[in-house]
Tab-separated table of C-alpha atoms in Angstrom:
chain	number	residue	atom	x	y	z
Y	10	UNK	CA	14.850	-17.319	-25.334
Y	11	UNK	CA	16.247	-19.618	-22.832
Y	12	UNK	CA	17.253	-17.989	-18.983
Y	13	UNK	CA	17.857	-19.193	-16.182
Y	14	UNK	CA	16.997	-17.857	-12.546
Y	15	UNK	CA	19.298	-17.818	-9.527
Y	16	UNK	CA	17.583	-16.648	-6.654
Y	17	UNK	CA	19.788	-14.798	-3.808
Y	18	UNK	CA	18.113	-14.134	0.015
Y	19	UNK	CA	20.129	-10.998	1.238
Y	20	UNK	CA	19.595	-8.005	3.368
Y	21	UNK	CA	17.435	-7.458	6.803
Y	22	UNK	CA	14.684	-9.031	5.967
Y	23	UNK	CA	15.251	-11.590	3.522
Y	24	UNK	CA	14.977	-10.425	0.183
Y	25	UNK	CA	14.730	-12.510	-2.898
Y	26	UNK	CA	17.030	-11.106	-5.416
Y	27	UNK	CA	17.169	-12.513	-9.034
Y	28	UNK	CA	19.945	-12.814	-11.043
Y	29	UNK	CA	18.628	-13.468	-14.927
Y	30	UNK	CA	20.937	-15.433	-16.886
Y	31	UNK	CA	20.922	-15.890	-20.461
Y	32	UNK	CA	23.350	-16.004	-23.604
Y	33	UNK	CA	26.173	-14.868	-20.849
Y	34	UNK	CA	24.080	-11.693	-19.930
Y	35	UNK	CA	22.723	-11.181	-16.693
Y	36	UNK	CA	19.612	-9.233	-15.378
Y	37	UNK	CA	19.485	-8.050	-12.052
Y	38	UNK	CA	16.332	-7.697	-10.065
Y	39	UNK	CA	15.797	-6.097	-6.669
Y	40	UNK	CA	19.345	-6.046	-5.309
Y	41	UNK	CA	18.721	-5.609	-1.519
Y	42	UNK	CA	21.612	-5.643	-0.100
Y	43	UNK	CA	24.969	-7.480	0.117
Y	44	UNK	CA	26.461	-6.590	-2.862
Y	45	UNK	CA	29.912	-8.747	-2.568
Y	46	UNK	CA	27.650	-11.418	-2.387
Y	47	UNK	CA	25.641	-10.669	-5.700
Y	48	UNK	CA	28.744	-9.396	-7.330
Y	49	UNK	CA	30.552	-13.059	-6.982
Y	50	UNK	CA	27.316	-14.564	-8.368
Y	51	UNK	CA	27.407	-12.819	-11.330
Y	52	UNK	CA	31.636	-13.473	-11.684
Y	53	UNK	CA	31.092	-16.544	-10.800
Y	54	UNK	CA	29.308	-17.343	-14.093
Y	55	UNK	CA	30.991	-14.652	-16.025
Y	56	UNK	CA	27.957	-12.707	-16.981
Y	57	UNK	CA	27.386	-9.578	-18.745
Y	58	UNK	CA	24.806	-7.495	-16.236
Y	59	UNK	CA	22.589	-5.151	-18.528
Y	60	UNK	CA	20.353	-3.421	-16.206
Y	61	UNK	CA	18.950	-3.362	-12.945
Y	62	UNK	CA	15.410	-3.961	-12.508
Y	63	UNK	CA	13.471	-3.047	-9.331
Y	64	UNK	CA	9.761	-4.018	-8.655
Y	65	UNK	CA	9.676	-1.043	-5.883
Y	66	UNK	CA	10.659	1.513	-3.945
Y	67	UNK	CA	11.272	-0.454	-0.193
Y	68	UNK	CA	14.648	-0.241	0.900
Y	69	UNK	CA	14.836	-3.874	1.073
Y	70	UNK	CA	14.900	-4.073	-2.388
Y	71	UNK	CA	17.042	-1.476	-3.702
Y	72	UNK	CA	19.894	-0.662	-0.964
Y	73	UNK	CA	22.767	-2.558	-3.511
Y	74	UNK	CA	21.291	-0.876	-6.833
Y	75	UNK	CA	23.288	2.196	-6.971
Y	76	UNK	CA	26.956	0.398	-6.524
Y	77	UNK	CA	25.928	-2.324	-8.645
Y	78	UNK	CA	25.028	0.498	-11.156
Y	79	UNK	CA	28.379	2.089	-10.852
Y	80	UNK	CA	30.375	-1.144	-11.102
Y	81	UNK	CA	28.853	-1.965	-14.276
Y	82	UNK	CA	27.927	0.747	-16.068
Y	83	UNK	CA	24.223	0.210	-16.213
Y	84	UNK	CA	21.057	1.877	-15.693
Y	85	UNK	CA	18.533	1.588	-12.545
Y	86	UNK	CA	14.652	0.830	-13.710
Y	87	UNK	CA	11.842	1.573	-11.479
Y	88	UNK	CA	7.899	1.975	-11.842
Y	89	UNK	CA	8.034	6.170	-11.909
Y	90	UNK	CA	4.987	6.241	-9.309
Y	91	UNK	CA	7.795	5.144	-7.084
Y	92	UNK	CA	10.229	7.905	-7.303
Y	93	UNK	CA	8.950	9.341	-4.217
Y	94	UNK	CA	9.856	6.280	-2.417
Y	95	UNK	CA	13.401	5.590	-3.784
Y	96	UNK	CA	13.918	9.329	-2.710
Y	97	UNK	CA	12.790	9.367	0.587
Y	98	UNK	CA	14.020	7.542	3.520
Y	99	UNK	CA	10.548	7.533	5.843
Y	100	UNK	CA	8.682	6.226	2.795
Y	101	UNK	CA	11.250	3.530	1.690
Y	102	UNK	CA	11.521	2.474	5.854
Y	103	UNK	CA	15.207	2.611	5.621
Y	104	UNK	CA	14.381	4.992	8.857
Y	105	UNK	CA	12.028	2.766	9.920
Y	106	UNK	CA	13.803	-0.767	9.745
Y	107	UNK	CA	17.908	0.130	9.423
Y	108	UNK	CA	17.624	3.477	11.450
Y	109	UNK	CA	19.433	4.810	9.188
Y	110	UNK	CA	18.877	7.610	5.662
Y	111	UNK	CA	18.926	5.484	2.573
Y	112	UNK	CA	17.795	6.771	-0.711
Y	113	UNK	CA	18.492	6.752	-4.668
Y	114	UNK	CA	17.529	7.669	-7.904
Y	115	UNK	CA	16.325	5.453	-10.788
Y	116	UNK	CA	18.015	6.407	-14.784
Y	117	UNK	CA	14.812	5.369	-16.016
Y	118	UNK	CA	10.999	5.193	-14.635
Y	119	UNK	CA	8.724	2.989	-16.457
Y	120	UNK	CA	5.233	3.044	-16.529
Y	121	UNK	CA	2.779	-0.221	-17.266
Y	122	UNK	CA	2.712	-1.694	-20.638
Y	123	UNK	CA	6.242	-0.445	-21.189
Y	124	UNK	CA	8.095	-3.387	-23.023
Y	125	UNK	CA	11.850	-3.467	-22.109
Y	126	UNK	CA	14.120	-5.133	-24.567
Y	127	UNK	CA	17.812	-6.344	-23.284
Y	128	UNK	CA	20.028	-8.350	-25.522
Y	129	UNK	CA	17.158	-9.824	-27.111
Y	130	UNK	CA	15.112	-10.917	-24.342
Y	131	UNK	CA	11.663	-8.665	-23.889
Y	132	UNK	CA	9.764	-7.968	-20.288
Y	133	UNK	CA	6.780	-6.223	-20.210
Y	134	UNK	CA	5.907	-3.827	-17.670
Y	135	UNK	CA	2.792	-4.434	-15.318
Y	136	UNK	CA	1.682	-2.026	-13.430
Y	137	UNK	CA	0.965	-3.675	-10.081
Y	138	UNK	CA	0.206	-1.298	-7.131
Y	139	UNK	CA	-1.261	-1.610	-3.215
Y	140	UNK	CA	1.474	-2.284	-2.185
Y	141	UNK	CA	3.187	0.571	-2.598
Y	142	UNK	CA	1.483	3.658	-5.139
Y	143	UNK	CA	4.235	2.642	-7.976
Y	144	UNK	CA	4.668	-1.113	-7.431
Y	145	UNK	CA	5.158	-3.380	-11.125
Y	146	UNK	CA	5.786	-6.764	-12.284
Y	147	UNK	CA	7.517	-8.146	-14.770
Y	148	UNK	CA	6.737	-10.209	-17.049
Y	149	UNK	CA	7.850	-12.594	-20.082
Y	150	UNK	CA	6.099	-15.053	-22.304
Y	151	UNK	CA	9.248	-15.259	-24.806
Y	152	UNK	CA	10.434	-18.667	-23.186
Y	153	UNK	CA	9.811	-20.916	-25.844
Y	154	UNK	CA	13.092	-22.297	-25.551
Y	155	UNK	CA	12.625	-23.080	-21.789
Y	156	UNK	CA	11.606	-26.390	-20.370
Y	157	UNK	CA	10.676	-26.229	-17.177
Y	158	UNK	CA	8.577	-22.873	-17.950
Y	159	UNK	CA	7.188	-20.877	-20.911
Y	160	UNK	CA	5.902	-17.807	-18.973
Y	161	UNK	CA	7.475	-15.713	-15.800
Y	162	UNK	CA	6.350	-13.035	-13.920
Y	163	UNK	CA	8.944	-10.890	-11.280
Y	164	UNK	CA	6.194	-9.922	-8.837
Y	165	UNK	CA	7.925	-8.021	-5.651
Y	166	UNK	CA	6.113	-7.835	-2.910
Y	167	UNK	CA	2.802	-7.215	-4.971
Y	168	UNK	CA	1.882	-11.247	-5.052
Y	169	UNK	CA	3.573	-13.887	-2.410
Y	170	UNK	CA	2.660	-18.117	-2.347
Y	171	UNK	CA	-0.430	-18.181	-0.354
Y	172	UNK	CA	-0.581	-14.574	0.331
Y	173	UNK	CA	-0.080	-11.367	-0.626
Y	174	UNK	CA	2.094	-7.872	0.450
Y	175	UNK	CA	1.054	-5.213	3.254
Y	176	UNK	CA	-0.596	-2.213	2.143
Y	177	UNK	CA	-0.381	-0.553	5.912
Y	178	UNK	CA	3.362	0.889	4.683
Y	179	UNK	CA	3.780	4.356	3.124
Y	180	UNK	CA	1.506	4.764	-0.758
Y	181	UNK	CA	0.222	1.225	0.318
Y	182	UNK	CA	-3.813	0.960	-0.488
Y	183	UNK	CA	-6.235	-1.925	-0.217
Y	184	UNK	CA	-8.255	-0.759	-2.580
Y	185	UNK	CA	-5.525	-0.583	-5.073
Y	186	UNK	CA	-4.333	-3.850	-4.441
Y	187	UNK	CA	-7.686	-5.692	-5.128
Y	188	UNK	CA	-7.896	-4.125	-8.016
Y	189	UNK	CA	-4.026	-5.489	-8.812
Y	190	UNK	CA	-5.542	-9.154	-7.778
Y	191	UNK	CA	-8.725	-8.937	-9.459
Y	192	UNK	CA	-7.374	-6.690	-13.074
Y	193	UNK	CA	-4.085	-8.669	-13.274
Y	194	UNK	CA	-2.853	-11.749	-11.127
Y	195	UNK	CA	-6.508	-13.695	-12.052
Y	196	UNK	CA	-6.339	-12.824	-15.841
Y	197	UNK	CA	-2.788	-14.194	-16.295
Y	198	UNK	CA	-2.584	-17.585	-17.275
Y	199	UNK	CA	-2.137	-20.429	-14.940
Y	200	UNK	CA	1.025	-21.544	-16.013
Y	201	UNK	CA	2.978	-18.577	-15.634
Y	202	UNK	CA	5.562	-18.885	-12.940
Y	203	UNK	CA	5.998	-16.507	-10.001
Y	204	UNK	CA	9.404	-14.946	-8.548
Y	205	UNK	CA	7.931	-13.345	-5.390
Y	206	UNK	CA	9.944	-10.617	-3.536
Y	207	UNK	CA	9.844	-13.225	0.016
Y	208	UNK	CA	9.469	-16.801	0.198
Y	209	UNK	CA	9.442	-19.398	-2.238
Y	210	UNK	CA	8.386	-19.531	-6.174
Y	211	UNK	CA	4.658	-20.250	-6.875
Y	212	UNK	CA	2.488	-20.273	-9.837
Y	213	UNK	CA	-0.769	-18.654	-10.738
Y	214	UNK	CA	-2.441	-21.968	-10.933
Y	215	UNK	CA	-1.579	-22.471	-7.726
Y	216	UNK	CA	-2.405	-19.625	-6.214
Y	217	UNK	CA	-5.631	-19.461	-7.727
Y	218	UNK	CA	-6.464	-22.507	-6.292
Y	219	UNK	CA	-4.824	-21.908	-2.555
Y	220	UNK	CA	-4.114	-17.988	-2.063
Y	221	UNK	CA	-6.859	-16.763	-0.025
Y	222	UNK	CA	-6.946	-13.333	-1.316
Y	223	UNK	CA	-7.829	-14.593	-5.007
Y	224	UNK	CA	-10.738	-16.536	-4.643
């Protein structure tokens, strides 16, 4: 499979939204906010969106899910430890950060080692939490037709360049996410690519070698 990744900052705090795009399909992952603006991306290349994938349950990444999901026709995926958060506005921090009630419900809840399967192109489910309780990743190794990279991983707020995400918000735990560094983000392979939920793209070479909280 060959894709290609178009990365959107939206919403009130900066969210990296990805828009996967491959043999005219689309997938969408964590769609903050804005969603005129993510909308026109996706006309803009005349993509087919299949589904909407979202690492977790923060408000900042899933306030444009539902419309999207209703425009399109297509389902909402979320880690199903994270229900609690898409359904309630103090643990999401829509409260918190927009002062305002947001909250939504996923069509499907995945769990890790699920393997999703969209027009071809597979993901596999990671379960990554510490973050928040239900937290994953997602992940692909069938890039062989890719140049610049033959594995990806979606990480949300779970795994940053040179650092890593709070785990003082709602179902965060420390504990949790060391085991998420130690179990998962050391054992992948160095080459594999990283689409953070903030900031810029990294890999796990790189952040073995510089990111402070895996050495």
């Amino acid at each position: 499979m060959k894709i290609e990744v178009e990365k959107l900052v939206l919403g009130a705090v900066s969210t990296n939204v990805y828009l996967v795009f491959y043999n005219g399909n689309c997938l969408i992952i964590d769609p903050s906010d804005e969603v005129d603006r993510i909308i026109s991306c996706i006309e803009e290349r005349g993509a087919k969106p299949l589904a909407i994938l979202i690492t977790h349950g923060h408000f900042d990444h899933i306030m444009a899910a539902p419309e999207l999901s209703k425009k399109y026709g297509i389902k909402i995926y979320a880690g199903e430890a994270d229900k609690q958060l898409l359904e309630d506005s103090k643990l999401n921090m829509g409260q918190r950060f927009l002062g305002e009630d947001f909250t939504m419900k996923a069509d499907i809840y995945l769990k890790g080692g699920d393997v999703l399967e969209f027009e071809g192109f597979k993901l596999k489910v990671i379960y990554t939490p510490g973050h928040t309780v239900g937290s994953v990743s997602f992940y692909s190794d069938d890039l062989e037709e890719n140049e610049a990279f033959k594995k990806v991983i979606f990480t949300g707020d779970s795994l940053f360049a040179g650092s890593i995400g709070r785990v003082d918000f709602p179902t965060g735990n420390e504990d949790a996410m060391r085991r998420t560094l130690e179990e998962v983000f050391k054992k992948m392979a160095p080459d594999t690519v990283v689409f953070p939920g903030h900031g810029a793209a990294t890999t796990i070479e790189r952040e073995l070698a510089h990111n402070p909280y895996l050495r």
